[in-house]
Amino acid sequence: MLFRREVLEGIAGGRIDRVFRVWAQPRVRAGSTQRTWAGIVVIDSVTPVTPEEITEEDALRSGFQDREALLTALSKSRKEGGYHRVMLHLGGPDPRSELAADADLTDRELAGLKAELDAVDARSRRAPWTREVLRLIEEHPGLRAMDLAERLDRDKLPFKSDVRRLKALGLTESLETGYRLSPRGKALMAYLRSSGE
């Protein structure tokens, strides 16, 4: 489930505790979580609703000026299905974000990260790729995934999957468009350069 930046800011600030979607079948379920740049969003409930059941409070607590604005936005959806109210809250920070922000690394920790990259490359069915992707993101922060993938003559989806593996190590961060190196990633790249890579 995708969230606009202003909605995530509202969830993080406690102003938004519900969103509405047009779905034939719910795409999320109660108890599930979703990682976002604002933190872990927890889904509390998913309820089908009719337009008549949507209240002014629903509108305000989902980031709209009033009920009419919310219903107008929902009516413009090109998706098939009925309206669903998704109650949610921010469960806490994404552990990957905390990891990404940690750039105070010892030489031993940096050597360990380098070894993790070596292991990922060794398991790859193609040529080693981790350094190449990290350098590309370092040189082109904010560039769309499709454009980054094209620079490596690769398809977008497998490329994005690789970037997610680097993000799991705390080395990259997703932007509204594209990616950038995290503080941890920058520390590692400086270490790799100092060691001759």
Coordinates of C-alpha atoms in Angstrom, one line a residue:
M1 CA 0.0 0.0 0.0
L2 CA 1.5 3.3 -1.1
F3 CA 1.3 6.5 1.0
R4 CA 1.8 10.1 -0.1
R5 CA 4.5 11.9 1.8
E6 CA 2.0 14.3 3.5
V7 CA 0.0 11.2 4.7
L8 CA 3.1 9.6 6.2
E9 CA 4.0 12.9 7.9
G10 CA 0.5 13.0 9.3
I11 CA 0.7 9.4 10.6
A12 CA 4.1 10.1 12.1
G13 CA 2.6 13.2 13.8
G14 CA -0.5 11.4 15.1
R15 CA -2.9 13.6 13.0
I16 CA -3.8 10.7 10.6
D17 CA -4.9 7.4 11.9
R18 CA -6.9 6.1 8.9
V19 CA -6.8 6.0 5.2
F20 CA -9.4 5.0 2.6
R21 CA -8.8 2.8 -0.5
V22 CA -10.9 1.5 -3.4
W23 CA -10.3 -2.3 -3.6
A24 CA -12.1 -5.3 -5.0
Q25 CA -10.4 -7.3 -2.2
P26 CA -8.4 -5.8 0.7
R27 CA -4.7 -5.5 0.0
V28 CA -3.7 -5.5 3.6
R29 CA -5.0 -7.2 6.8
A30 CA -5.3 -6.3 10.4
G31 CA -2.0 -6.9 12.2
S32 CA 0.2 -6.6 9.2
T33 CA 3.0 -3.9 9.0
Q34 CA 4.5 -1.9 6.3
R35 CA 8.0 -0.3 6.3
T36 CA 8.1 3.3 5.2
W37 CA 10.6 6.1 5.5
A38 CA 8.6 7.5 8.4
G39 CA 8.8 4.2 10.3
I40 CA 6.8 1.0 10.6
V41 CA 3.1 1.5 9.9
V42 CA 0.8 -1.0 11.7
I43 CA -2.6 -1.9 10.2
D44 CA -5.2 -2.1 13.0
S45 CA -8.3 -2.9 11.0
V46 CA -9.7 -3.0 7.4
T47 CA -13.4 -2.5 7.0
P48 CA -15.5 -2.2 3.9
V49 CA -17.7 1.0 4.1
T50 CA -20.4 2.6 2.0
P51 CA -20.1 6.3 1.2
E52 CA -22.9 7.0 3.7
E53 CA -20.8 5.4 6.5
I54 CA -17.9 7.8 5.9
T55 CA -18.0 10.6 8.4
E56 CA -16.5 14.1 8.8
E57 CA -14.2 12.7 11.4
D58 CA -13.0 10.1 8.9
A59 CA -12.2 12.8 6.5
L60 CA -10.3 14.9 9.0
R61 CA -8.4 11.9 10.5
S62 CA -7.4 10.8 7.0
G63 CA -5.9 14.2 6.0
F64 CA -8.8 15.7 4.1
Q65 CA -10.4 19.1 4.6
D66 CA -13.9 17.6 4.9
R67 CA -16.0 14.6 4.0
E68 CA -16.9 16.0 0.5
A69 CA -13.2 16.3 -0.4
L70 CA -12.5 12.7 0.7
L71 CA -15.5 11.3 -1.3
T72 CA -14.5 13.3 -4.3
A73 CA -11.0 11.8 -4.1
L74 CA -12.4 8.3 -3.8
S75 CA -14.8 8.8 -6.7
K76 CA -11.9 9.7 -9.0
S77 CA -10.2 6.3 -8.4
R78 CA -9.8 4.2 -11.5
K79 CA -9.7 1.0 -9.5
E80 CA -12.6 -1.4 -9.4
G81 CA -14.2 -2.3 -6.1
G82 CA -15.7 -0.8 -3.0
Y83 CA -14.4 1.6 -0.3
H84 CA -12.4 0.4 2.6
R85 CA -11.4 2.2 5.8
V86 CA -7.9 1.2 7.0
M87 CA -7.2 2.1 10.6
L88 CA -3.5 2.4 11.3
H89 CA -0.8 3.8 13.5
L90 CA 3.0 4.3 13.6
G91 CA 4.5 1.3 15.4
G92 CA 8.0 2.8 15.7
P93 CA 11.1 3.4 13.7
D94 CA 12.1 1.1 10.9
P95 CA 15.1 -0.8 12.3
R96 CA 16.8 -0.3 8.9
S97 CA 16.7 3.4 9.4
E98 CA 18.4 3.2 12.7
L99 CA 21.0 0.9 11.2
A100 CA 21.5 3.3 8.2
A101 CA 22.0 6.3 10.5
D102 CA 24.8 4.5 12.4
A103 CA 28.0 5.8 10.7
D104 CA 30.2 5.6 13.9
L105 CA 31.8 2.3 12.9
T106 CA 35.1 0.7 14.0
D107 CA 37.5 -0.7 11.4
R108 CA 36.5 -4.1 12.5
E109 CA 32.8 -3.3 11.9
L110 CA 33.7 -1.8 8.5
A111 CA 35.7 -5.0 7.6
G112 CA 32.7 -7.0 8.6
L113 CA 30.4 -5.0 6.3
K114 CA 33.0 -5.5 3.5
A115 CA 32.9 -9.2 4.1
E116 CA 29.1 -9.2 3.9
L117 CA 29.3 -7.5 0.5
D118 CA 31.9 -10.1 -0.6
A119 CA 29.5 -12.9 0.5
V120 CA 26.6 -11.4 -1.4
D121 CA 28.8 -11.1 -4.5
A122 CA 30.1 -14.7 -4.1
R123 CA 26.5 -16.0 -4.0
S124 CA 25.5 -14.0 -7.1
R125 CA 24.8 -15.9 -10.3
R126 CA 26.3 -13.0 -12.2
A127 CA 29.4 -11.0 -11.8
P128 CA 30.0 -9.2 -8.5
W129 CA 27.6 -6.2 -8.3
T130 CA 27.5 -4.7 -4.9
R131 CA 30.2 -2.1 -5.2
E132 CA 29.1 -1.1 -8.7
V133 CA 25.5 -0.4 -7.5
L134 CA 26.8 1.5 -4.4
R135 CA 29.0 3.7 -6.5
L136 CA 26.2 4.4 -9.0
I137 CA 23.9 5.5 -6.2
E138 CA 26.7 7.5 -4.6
E139 CA 27.3 9.3 -7.9
H140 CA 23.6 9.8 -8.8
P141 CA 21.5 10.4 -5.6
G142 CA 17.8 10.8 -6.4
L143 CA 18.0 9.3 -9.9
R144 CA 15.0 7.0 -10.7
A145 CA 15.6 3.3 -10.3
M146 CA 14.8 2.8 -14.0
D147 CA 17.5 5.3 -15.1
L148 CA 20.0 3.7 -12.7
A149 CA 19.2 0.2 -14.0
E150 CA 19.6 1.4 -17.6
R151 CA 23.1 2.7 -16.8
L152 CA 24.0 -0.9 -15.9
D153 CA 22.1 -2.3 -18.8
R154 CA 19.8 -4.1 -16.4
D155 CA 16.0 -4.5 -15.9
K156 CA 14.4 -2.3 -13.3
L157 CA 12.8 -4.9 -11.0
P158 CA 15.9 -7.1 -10.5
F159 CA 17.9 -3.9 -9.9
K160 CA 15.5 -2.7 -7.3
S161 CA 15.7 -6.1 -5.6
D162 CA 19.5 -5.7 -5.4
V163 CA 19.1 -2.2 -3.9
R164 CA 16.7 -3.7 -1.2
R165 CA 19.5 -6.1 -0.2
L166 CA 21.9 -3.2 0.3
K167 CA 19.2 -1.3 2.2
A168 CA 18.8 -4.3 4.5
L169 CA 22.5 -3.9 5.4
G170 CA 21.8 -0.2 6.2
L171 CA 23.8 1.1 3.2
T172 CA 21.2 2.9 1.2
E173 CA 18.0 4.9 1.8
S174 CA 15.0 5.3 -0.4
L175 CA 14.0 8.8 -1.4
E176 CA 10.7 10.0 -2.9
T177 CA 12.5 9.4 -6.2
G178 CA 15.5 7.1 -6.3
Y179 CA 18.0 6.4 -3.6
R180 CA 21.0 7.8 -1.8
L181 CA 23.8 6.3 0.3
S182 CA 23.0 6.3 4.0
P183 CA 25.5 7.7 6.5
R184 CA 26.5 4.0 7.1
G185 CA 26.9 3.5 3.4
K186 CA 29.1 6.6 3.0
A187 CA 31.3 5.4 5.8
L188 CA 31.7 2.0 4.1
M189 CA 32.5 3.6 0.7
A190 CA 35.2 5.8 2.3
Y191 CA 36.6 2.7 4.0
L192 CA 36.6 0.8 0.7
R193 CA 38.4 3.6 -1.1
S194 CA 41.0 3.9 1.7
S195 CA 41.6 0.1 1.4
G196 CA 42.2 0.4 -2.4
E197 CA 38.9 -0.6 -3.8

